[in-house]
């Protein structure tokens, strides 16, 4: 792999792009990717020149969610998903965030993208909230953000079934996001970013704070409930067996 795992670049005046490009690990939540994303959003938070963020991946991957080693640590009770907070990076970012999900969004990777203010999906890519595939209940705020962004029926189906969906299928199911061919995702996101960057930064920050204020206030209660559900569902032998048998399939 060449280049940094997280690449931060200013595409145009006021538009900053954060690209996840861990090709070795397919943008799973390795320590390096988590550290890089956290540092990138911290940098953005303190830069008054930026007005909008584009969060994207590489080729056919947006983010593949937790690593197998990370799931093992959760099973063993060594960590909680709240120890490394990726899910609220976009939500708590002061300026609007566009998740340009040109590639597959798997588990926590899909959920992380949904916390953005705008979501762009690719028709060809796969999106799934596949936590239950491994036998444990969803985390990372999934039980909050999926119903909020996708509607109750589809969100419940995705979480309970752990099924995978192509972007074109989600488009047919009526998701309220732009769904375009994969090669068109970057340009679509850039055009949206340009329309935002035309506005005064103070107005963007003020309006986003108002719009997402209720989400920021409600999320902690759902996180607590998800942690409680993990205590009931995560530390069971069949979960360990599923992590070993099904991971990456």
PDB file of C-alpha atoms in Angstrom:
ATOM      1  CA  UNK A   1       0.000   0.000   0.000  1.00  0.00           C
ATOM      2  CA  UNK A   2       1.319   3.433  -0.869  1.00  0.00           C
ATOM      3  CA  UNK A   3       0.310   6.691   0.779  1.00  0.00           C
ATOM      4  CA  UNK A   4      -1.316   7.320   4.137  1.00  0.00           C
ATOM      5  CA  UNK A   5      -4.246   5.243   5.361  1.00  0.00           C
ATOM      6  CA  UNK A   6      -6.218   8.457   5.823  1.00  0.00           C
ATOM      7  CA  UNK A   7      -5.635  11.167   3.230  1.00  0.00           C
ATOM      8  CA  UNK A   8      -6.882  14.679   3.995  1.00  0.00           C
ATOM      9  CA  UNK A   9      -6.922  17.087   1.057  1.00  0.00           C
ATOM     10  CA  UNK A  10      -8.540  20.408   0.261  1.00  0.00           C
ATOM     11  CA  UNK A  11     -10.280  19.862  -3.071  1.00  0.00           C
ATOM     12  CA  UNK A  12     -11.393  23.446  -3.518  1.00  0.00           C
ATOM     13  CA  UNK A  13     -11.780  26.497  -1.318  1.00  0.00           C
ATOM     14  CA  UNK A  14     -13.807  25.424   1.717  1.00  0.00           C
ATOM     15  CA  UNK A  15     -14.115  21.768   0.647  1.00  0.00           C
ATOM     16  CA  UNK A  16     -11.991  19.187   2.474  1.00  0.00           C
ATOM     17  CA  UNK A  17     -11.958  15.498   1.582  1.00  0.00           C
ATOM     18  CA  UNK A  18     -11.134  12.683   3.976  1.00  0.00           C
ATOM     19  CA  UNK A  19     -10.308   9.513   2.060  1.00  0.00           C
ATOM     20  CA  UNK A  20     -10.004   6.134   3.778  1.00  0.00           C
ATOM     21  CA  UNK A  21      -7.577   4.028   1.754  1.00  0.00           C
ATOM     22  CA  UNK A  22      -6.349   1.079   3.769  1.00  0.00           C
ATOM     23  CA  UNK A  23      -6.199  -1.308   0.840  1.00  0.00           C
ATOM     24  CA  UNK A  24      -4.558  -4.076   2.850  1.00  0.00           C
ATOM     25  CA  UNK A  25      -7.439  -4.256   5.340  1.00  0.00           C
ATOM     26  CA  UNK A  26     -10.266  -3.015   3.102  1.00  0.00           C
ATOM     27  CA  UNK A  27     -10.926  -0.038   5.378  1.00  0.00           C
ATOM     28  CA  UNK A  28     -11.815  -2.115   8.403  1.00  0.00           C
ATOM     29  CA  UNK A  29     -11.588  -0.391  11.767  1.00  0.00           C
ATOM     30  CA  UNK A  30      -7.924  -1.050  12.475  1.00  0.00           C
ATOM     31  CA  UNK A  31      -6.223   1.038  15.148  1.00  0.00           C
ATOM     32  CA  UNK A  32      -4.420   2.970  12.401  1.00  0.00           C
ATOM     33  CA  UNK A  33      -7.633   3.823  10.562  1.00  0.00           C
ATOM     34  CA  UNK A  34      -9.436   4.793  13.771  1.00  0.00           C
ATOM     35  CA  UNK A  35      -6.539   7.009  14.844  1.00  0.00           C
ATOM     36  CA  UNK A  36      -6.295   8.568  11.393  1.00  0.00           C
ATOM     37  CA  UNK A  37      -9.998   9.354  11.134  1.00  0.00           C
ATOM     38  CA  UNK A  38     -10.119  10.782  14.646  1.00  0.00           C
ATOM     39  CA  UNK A  39      -7.102  12.984  13.938  1.00  0.00           C
ATOM     40  CA  UNK A  40      -8.542  14.131  10.607  1.00  0.00           C
ATOM     41  CA  UNK A  41     -11.841  15.251  12.109  1.00  0.00           C
ATOM     42  CA  UNK A  42     -10.026  16.909  14.984  1.00  0.00           C
ATOM     43  CA  UNK A  43      -7.965  18.857  12.447  1.00  0.00           C
ATOM     44  CA  UNK A  44     -11.124  19.840  10.571  1.00  0.00           C
ATOM     45  CA  UNK A  45     -12.841  20.964  13.750  1.00  0.00           C
ATOM     46  CA  UNK A  46     -10.058  23.467  14.369  1.00  0.00           C
ATOM     47  CA  UNK A  47      -9.773  24.845  10.830  1.00  0.00           C
ATOM     48  CA  UNK A  48     -11.971  27.874  10.229  1.00  0.00           C
ATOM     49  CA  UNK A  49     -11.364  27.740   6.462  1.00  0.00           C
ATOM     50  CA  UNK A  50     -13.351  24.545   5.884  1.00  0.00           C
ATOM     51  CA  UNK A  51     -17.077  24.625   5.161  1.00  0.00           C
ATOM     52  CA  UNK A  52     -17.904  21.043   4.165  1.00  0.00           C
ATOM     53  CA  UNK A  53     -16.327  17.579   4.450  1.00  0.00           C
ATOM     54  CA  UNK A  54     -16.484  14.753   1.928  1.00  0.00           C
ATOM     55  CA  UNK A  55     -15.831  11.390   3.618  1.00  0.00           C
ATOM     56  CA  UNK A  56     -15.078   8.640   1.129  1.00  0.00           C
ATOM     57  CA  UNK A  57     -13.193   5.398   0.539  1.00  0.00           C
ATOM     58  CA  UNK A  58     -11.253   3.876  -2.344  1.00  0.00           C
ATOM     59  CA  UNK A  59     -12.280   1.860  -5.401  1.00  0.00           C
ATOM     60  CA  UNK A  60     -15.044  -0.558  -4.341  1.00  0.00           C
ATOM     61  CA  UNK A  61     -14.716  -0.059  -0.567  1.00  0.00           C
ATOM     62  CA  UNK A  62     -16.120   2.658   1.653  1.00  0.00           C
ATOM     63  CA  UNK A  63     -15.606   0.901   4.991  1.00  0.00           C
ATOM     64  CA  UNK A  64     -15.808  -2.734   6.040  1.00  0.00           C
ATOM     65  CA  UNK A  65     -16.469  -2.106   9.734  1.00  0.00           C
ATOM     66  CA  UNK A  66     -14.911  -3.986  12.623  1.00  0.00           C
ATOM     67  CA  UNK A  67     -11.882  -6.232  12.307  1.00  0.00           C
ATOM     68  CA  UNK A  68     -12.010  -9.867  13.338  1.00  0.00           C
ATOM     69  CA  UNK A  69      -9.522  -9.118  16.109  1.00  0.00           C
ATOM     70  CA  UNK A  70     -11.700  -6.233  17.262  1.00  0.00           C
ATOM     71  CA  UNK A  71     -14.768  -8.469  17.412  1.00  0.00           C
ATOM     72  CA  UNK A  72     -12.810 -11.033  19.417  1.00  0.00           C
ATOM     73  CA  UNK A  73     -11.879  -8.319  21.939  1.00  0.00           C
ATOM     74  CA  UNK A  74     -15.524  -7.281  22.205  1.00  0.00           C
ATOM     75  CA  UNK A  75     -16.506 -10.910  22.776  1.00  0.00           C
ATOM     76  CA  UNK A  76     -13.867 -11.285  25.476  1.00  0.00           C
ATOM     77  CA  UNK A  77     -15.057  -8.118  27.202  1.00  0.00           C
ATOM     78  CA  UNK A  78     -11.691  -6.389  26.815  1.00  0.00           C
ATOM     79  CA  UNK A  79     -13.217  -3.372  25.064  1.00  0.00           C
ATOM     80  CA  UNK A  80     -16.550  -1.744  24.240  1.00  0.00           C
ATOM     81  CA  UNK A  81     -17.385  -0.128  20.930  1.00  0.00           C
ATOM     82  CA  UNK A  82     -17.637   3.184  22.787  1.00  0.00           C
ATOM     83  CA  UNK A  83     -13.926   3.045  23.628  1.00  0.00           C
ATOM     84  CA  UNK A  84     -13.148   4.238  20.096  1.00  0.00           C
ATOM     85  CA  UNK A  85     -15.920   6.529  18.949  1.00  0.00           C
ATOM     86  CA  UNK A  86     -16.162   6.523  15.169  1.00  0.00           C
ATOM     87  CA  UNK A  87     -19.915   6.586  14.909  1.00  0.00           C
ATOM     88  CA  UNK A  88     -20.381  10.197  16.013  1.00  0.00           C
ATOM     89  CA  UNK A  89     -17.452  11.796  14.157  1.00  0.00           C
ATOM     90  CA  UNK A  90     -19.655  13.090  11.353  1.00  0.00           C
ATOM     91  CA  UNK A  91     -22.557  13.925  13.665  1.00  0.00           C
ATOM     92  CA  UNK A  92     -20.373  16.007  15.962  1.00  0.00           C
ATOM     93  CA  UNK A  93     -18.387  17.665  13.199  1.00  0.00           C
ATOM     94  CA  UNK A  94     -19.370  21.366  13.256  1.00  0.00           C
ATOM     95  CA  UNK A  95     -19.636  21.623   9.462  1.00  0.00           C
ATOM     96  CA  UNK A  96     -21.744  19.476   7.117  1.00  0.00           C
ATOM     97  CA  UNK A  97     -20.369  16.052   6.197  1.00  0.00           C
ATOM     98  CA  UNK A  98     -21.113  14.205   2.958  1.00  0.00           C
ATOM     99  CA  UNK A  99     -20.568  10.442   3.042  1.00  0.00           C
ATOM    100  CA  UNK A 100     -19.614   9.583  -0.538  1.00  0.00           C
ATOM    101  CA  UNK A 101     -20.085   5.840  -0.157  1.00  0.00           C
ATOM    102  CA  UNK A 102     -18.810   4.833  -3.585  1.00  0.00           C
ATOM    103  CA  UNK A 103     -17.849   1.435  -2.262  1.00  0.00           C
ATOM    104  CA  UNK A 104     -19.217  -1.250   0.007  1.00  0.00           C
ATOM    105  CA  UNK A 105     -20.416  -0.181   3.455  1.00  0.00           C
ATOM    106  CA  UNK A 106     -20.343  -3.137   5.837  1.00  0.00           C
ATOM    107  CA  UNK A 107     -21.654  -3.226   9.405  1.00  0.00           C
ATOM    108  CA  UNK A 108     -20.150  -0.388  11.395  1.00  0.00           C
ATOM    109  CA  UNK A 109     -18.736   1.080   8.196  1.00  0.00           C
ATOM    110  CA  UNK A 110     -22.234   1.557   6.795  1.00  0.00           C
ATOM    111  CA  UNK A 111     -23.479   2.943  10.096  1.00  0.00           C
ATOM    112  CA  UNK A 112     -20.602   5.429  10.263  1.00  0.00           C
ATOM    113  CA  UNK A 113     -21.610   6.775   6.863  1.00  0.00           C
ATOM    114  CA  UNK A 114     -25.236   7.164   7.866  1.00  0.00           C
ATOM    115  CA  UNK A 115     -24.264   9.601  10.619  1.00  0.00           C
ATOM    116  CA  UNK A 116     -23.208  12.072   7.919  1.00  0.00           C
ATOM    117  CA  UNK A 117     -25.504  14.941   6.981  1.00  0.00           C
ATOM    118  CA  UNK A 118     -25.692  13.762   3.360  1.00  0.00           C
ATOM    119  CA  UNK A 119     -25.271  10.260   1.957  1.00  0.00           C
ATOM    120  CA  UNK A 120     -24.482   9.257  -1.613  1.00  0.00           C
ATOM    121  CA  UNK A 121     -24.657   5.556  -2.471  1.00  0.00           C
ATOM    122  CA  UNK A 122     -23.435   3.568  -5.482  1.00  0.00           C
ATOM    123  CA  UNK A 123     -25.857   1.371  -7.387  1.00  0.00           C
ATOM    124  CA  UNK A 124     -23.334  -1.466  -7.633  1.00  0.00           C
ATOM    125  CA  UNK A 125     -22.035  -1.457  -4.078  1.00  0.00           C
ATOM    126  CA  UNK A 126     -23.230  -3.540  -1.138  1.00  0.00           C
ATOM    127  CA  UNK A 127     -24.578  -2.068   2.092  1.00  0.00           C
ATOM    128  CA  UNK A 128     -25.430  -4.063   5.174  1.00  0.00           C
ATOM    129  CA  UNK A 129     -25.985  -3.809   8.923  1.00  0.00           C
ATOM    130  CA  UNK A 130     -24.740  -7.368   9.392  1.00  0.00           C
ATOM    131  CA  UNK A 131     -24.159  -7.477  13.165  1.00  0.00           C
ATOM    132  CA  UNK A 132     -26.704 -10.252  13.682  1.00  0.00           C
ATOM    133  CA  UNK A 133     -24.817 -12.402  11.171  1.00  0.00           C
ATOM    134  CA  UNK A 134     -22.380 -12.973  14.009  1.00  0.00           C
ATOM    135  CA  UNK A 135     -25.124 -13.473  16.569  1.00  0.00           C
ATOM    136  CA  UNK A 136     -24.830 -10.213  18.527  1.00  0.00           C
ATOM    137  CA  UNK A 137     -27.095  -7.198  18.533  1.00  0.00           C
ATOM    138  CA  UNK A 138     -26.154  -4.041  16.610  1.00  0.00           C
ATOM    139  CA  UNK A 139     -23.925  -1.353  18.092  1.00  0.00           C
ATOM    140  CA  UNK A 140     -22.379   1.990  17.098  1.00  0.00           C
ATOM    141  CA  UNK A 141     -25.742   3.722  17.331  1.00  0.00           C
ATOM    142  CA  UNK A 142     -27.269   1.496  14.645  1.00  0.00           C
ATOM    143  CA  UNK A 143     -30.582   1.117  16.446  1.00  0.00           C
ATOM    144  CA  UNK A 144     -30.876   4.900  16.465  1.00  0.00           C
ATOM    145  CA  UNK A 145     -29.537   6.076  13.114  1.00  0.00           C
ATOM    146  CA  UNK A 146     -30.879   3.343  10.808  1.00  0.00           C
ATOM    147  CA  UNK A 147     -34.557   3.939  11.652  1.00  0.00           C
ATOM    148  CA  UNK A 148     -33.969   7.689  11.572  1.00  0.00           C
ATOM    149  CA  UNK A 149     -32.338   7.658   8.127  1.00  0.00           C
ATOM    150  CA  UNK A 150     -33.982   4.655   6.446  1.00  0.00           C
ATOM    151  CA  UNK A 151     -37.393   4.393   8.115  1.00  0.00           C
ATOM    152  CA  UNK A 152     -38.552   1.807  10.621  1.00  0.00           C
ATOM    153  CA  UNK A 153     -39.529  -0.985   8.244  1.00  0.00           C
ATOM    154  CA  UNK A 154     -36.342  -1.148   6.198  1.00  0.00           C
ATOM    155  CA  UNK A 155     -34.118  -0.493   9.223  1.00  0.00           C
ATOM    156  CA  UNK A 156     -35.694  -3.299  11.227  1.00  0.00           C
ATOM    157  CA  UNK A 157     -35.388  -5.640   8.256  1.00  0.00           C
ATOM    158  CA  UNK A 158     -31.729  -4.794   7.738  1.00  0.00           C
ATOM    159  CA  UNK A 159     -30.817  -5.249  11.397  1.00  0.00           C
ATOM    160  CA  UNK A 160     -32.834  -8.391  12.118  1.00  0.00           C
ATOM    161  CA  UNK A 161     -32.002 -10.218   8.870  1.00  0.00           C
ATOM    162  CA  UNK A 162     -28.396  -8.981   8.522  1.00  0.00           C
ATOM    163  CA  UNK A 163     -29.028  -9.157   4.771  1.00  0.00           C
ATOM    164  CA  UNK A 164     -26.944  -7.380   2.147  1.00  0.00           C
ATOM    165  CA  UNK A 165     -28.444  -4.888  -0.288  1.00  0.00           C
ATOM    166  CA  UNK A 166     -27.096  -3.397  -3.477  1.00  0.00           C
ATOM    167  CA  UNK A 167     -27.473   0.342  -3.776  1.00  0.00           C
ATOM    168  CA  UNK A 168     -29.885  -0.094  -6.667  1.00  0.00           C
ATOM    169  CA  UNK A 169     -32.135  -2.248  -4.450  1.00  0.00           C
ATOM    170  CA  UNK A 170     -32.107   0.346  -1.701  1.00  0.00           C
ATOM    171  CA  UNK A 171     -33.012   2.922  -4.316  1.00  0.00           C
ATOM    172  CA  UNK A 172     -36.036   0.820  -5.295  1.00  0.00           C
ATOM    173  CA  UNK A 173     -36.918   0.546  -1.610  1.00  0.00           C
ATOM    174  CA  UNK A 174     -37.112   4.329  -1.451  1.00  0.00           C
ATOM    175  CA  UNK A 175     -34.063   5.361   0.581  1.00  0.00           C
ATOM    176  CA  UNK A 176     -33.940   9.174   0.745  1.00  0.00           C
ATOM    177  CA  UNK A 177     -30.402   9.399  -0.633  1.00  0.00           C
ATOM    178  CA  UNK A 178     -28.850   9.930  -4.024  1.00  0.00           C
ATOM    179  CA  UNK A 179     -27.994   6.547  -5.579  1.00  0.00           C
ATOM    180  CA  UNK A 180     -25.847   6.833  -8.691  1.00  0.00           C
ATOM    181  CA  UNK A 181     -23.363   4.685 -10.637  1.00  0.00           C
ATOM    182  CA  UNK A 182     -20.159   4.142  -8.677  1.00  0.00           C
ATOM    183  CA  UNK A 183     -18.043   6.235 -10.998  1.00  0.00           C
ATOM    184  CA  UNK A 184     -20.484   9.142 -10.595  1.00  0.00           C
ATOM    185  CA  UNK A 185     -20.387   9.232  -6.776  1.00  0.00           C
ATOM    186  CA  UNK A 186     -17.307  11.499  -6.424  1.00  0.00           C
ATOM    187  CA  UNK A 187     -18.627  14.114  -8.845  1.00  0.00           C
ATOM    188  CA  UNK A 188     -22.103  14.037  -7.318  1.00  0.00           C
ATOM    189  CA  UNK A 189     -20.606  14.571  -3.858  1.00  0.00           C
ATOM    190  CA  UNK A 190     -18.363  17.366  -5.124  1.00  0.00           C
ATOM    191  CA  UNK A 191     -21.256  19.213  -6.749  1.00  0.00           C
ATOM    192  CA  UNK A 192     -23.224  18.955  -3.516  1.00  0.00           C
ATOM    193  CA  UNK A 193     -20.206  20.192  -1.585  1.00  0.00           C
ATOM    194  CA  UNK A 194     -19.858  23.163  -3.917  1.00  0.00           C
ATOM    195  CA  UNK A 195     -23.462  24.150  -3.320  1.00  0.00           C
ATOM    196  CA  UNK A 196     -22.786  24.134   0.424  1.00  0.00           C
ATOM    197  CA  UNK A 197     -19.432  25.921   0.204  1.00  0.00           C
ATOM    198  CA  UNK A 198     -21.160  28.895  -1.419  1.00  0.00           C
ATOM    199  CA  UNK A 199     -22.794  29.671   1.940  1.00  0.00           C
ATOM    200  CA  UNK A 200     -21.199  31.542   4.848  1.00  0.00           C
ATOM    201  CA  UNK A 201     -19.464  29.150   7.253  1.00  0.00           C
ATOM    202  CA  UNK A 202     -21.127  30.648  10.329  1.00  0.00           C
ATOM    203  CA  UNK A 203     -24.532  30.009   8.793  1.00  0.00           C
ATOM    204  CA  UNK A 204     -23.663  26.412   7.911  1.00  0.00           C
ATOM    205  CA  UNK A 205     -22.346  25.735  11.420  1.00  0.00           C
ATOM    206  CA  UNK A 206     -25.321  27.392  13.087  1.00  0.00           C
ATOM    207  CA  UNK A 207     -27.938  25.608  11.002  1.00  0.00           C
ATOM    208  CA  UNK A 208     -26.262  22.196  11.280  1.00  0.00           C
ATOM    209  CA  UNK A 209     -26.071  22.589  15.061  1.00  0.00           C
ATOM    210  CA  UNK A 210     -29.785  23.342  15.143  1.00  0.00           C
ATOM    211  CA  UNK A 211     -30.756  20.505  12.788  1.00  0.00           C
ATOM    212  CA  UNK A 212     -28.727  17.760  14.461  1.00  0.00           C
ATOM    213  CA  UNK A 213     -29.176  19.012  18.020  1.00  0.00           C
ATOM    214  CA  UNK A 214     -31.981  16.533  18.760  1.00  0.00           C
ATOM    215  CA  UNK A 215     -29.903  13.666  17.319  1.00  0.00           C
ATOM    216  CA  UNK A 216     -26.913  14.570  19.470  1.00  0.00           C
ATOM    217  CA  UNK A 217     -29.173  14.717  22.519  1.00  0.00           C
ATOM    218  CA  UNK A 218     -30.934  11.389  21.874  1.00  0.00           C
ATOM    219  CA  UNK A 219     -27.954   9.281  20.785  1.00  0.00           C
ATOM    220  CA  UNK A 220     -26.372   8.638  24.236  1.00  0.00           C
ATOM    221  CA  UNK A 221     -29.479   6.836  25.532  1.00  0.00           C
ATOM    222  CA  UNK A 222     -29.437   4.492  22.528  1.00  0.00           C
ATOM    223  CA  UNK A 223     -25.724   3.845  22.997  1.00  0.00           C
ATOM    224  CA  UNK A 224     -26.360   2.851  26.614  1.00  0.00           C
ATOM    225  CA  UNK A 225     -29.115   0.485  25.506  1.00  0.00           C
ATOM    226  CA  UNK A 226     -26.887  -1.067  22.846  1.00  0.00           C
ATOM    227  CA  UNK A 227     -24.137  -1.649  25.406  1.00  0.00           C
ATOM    228  CA  UNK A 228     -26.671  -3.333  27.695  1.00  0.00           C
ATOM    229  CA  UNK A 229     -27.832  -5.560  24.818  1.00  0.00           C
ATOM    230  CA  UNK A 230     -24.201  -6.469  24.089  1.00  0.00           C
ATOM    231  CA  UNK A 231     -23.832  -7.642  27.679  1.00  0.00           C
ATOM    232  CA  UNK A 232     -26.678 -10.058  27.026  1.00  0.00           C
ATOM    233  CA  UNK A 233     -25.787 -11.184  23.515  1.00  0.00           C
ATOM    234  CA  UNK A 234     -22.074 -10.749  22.805  1.00  0.00           C
ATOM    235  CA  UNK A 235     -20.357 -13.044  25.298  1.00  0.00           C
ATOM    236  CA  UNK A 236     -21.948 -16.297  24.223  1.00  0.00           C
ATOM    237  CA  UNK A 237     -20.067 -19.283  22.740  1.00  0.00           C
ATOM    238  CA  UNK A 238     -22.029 -19.263  19.497  1.00  0.00           C
ATOM    239  CA  UNK A 239     -20.971 -15.662  18.867  1.00  0.00           C
ATOM    240  CA  UNK A 240     -17.306 -16.611  19.088  1.00  0.00           C
ATOM    241  CA  UNK A 241     -17.951 -19.528  16.747  1.00  0.00           C
ATOM    242  CA  UNK A 242     -19.666 -17.263  14.237  1.00  0.00           C
ATOM    243  CA  UNK A 243     -16.871 -14.659  14.373  1.00  0.00           C
ATOM    244  CA  UNK A 244     -14.348 -17.387  13.589  1.00  0.00           C
ATOM    245  CA  UNK A 245     -16.457 -19.099  10.932  1.00  0.00           C
ATOM    246  CA  UNK A 246     -18.199 -16.293   9.073  1.00  0.00           C
ATOM    247  CA  UNK A 247     -15.875 -13.286   9.223  1.00  0.00           C
ATOM    248  CA  UNK A 248     -15.149 -11.933   5.762  1.00  0.00           C
ATOM    249  CA  UNK A 249     -17.678 -14.218   4.059  1.00  0.00           C
TER     250      UNK A 249
END
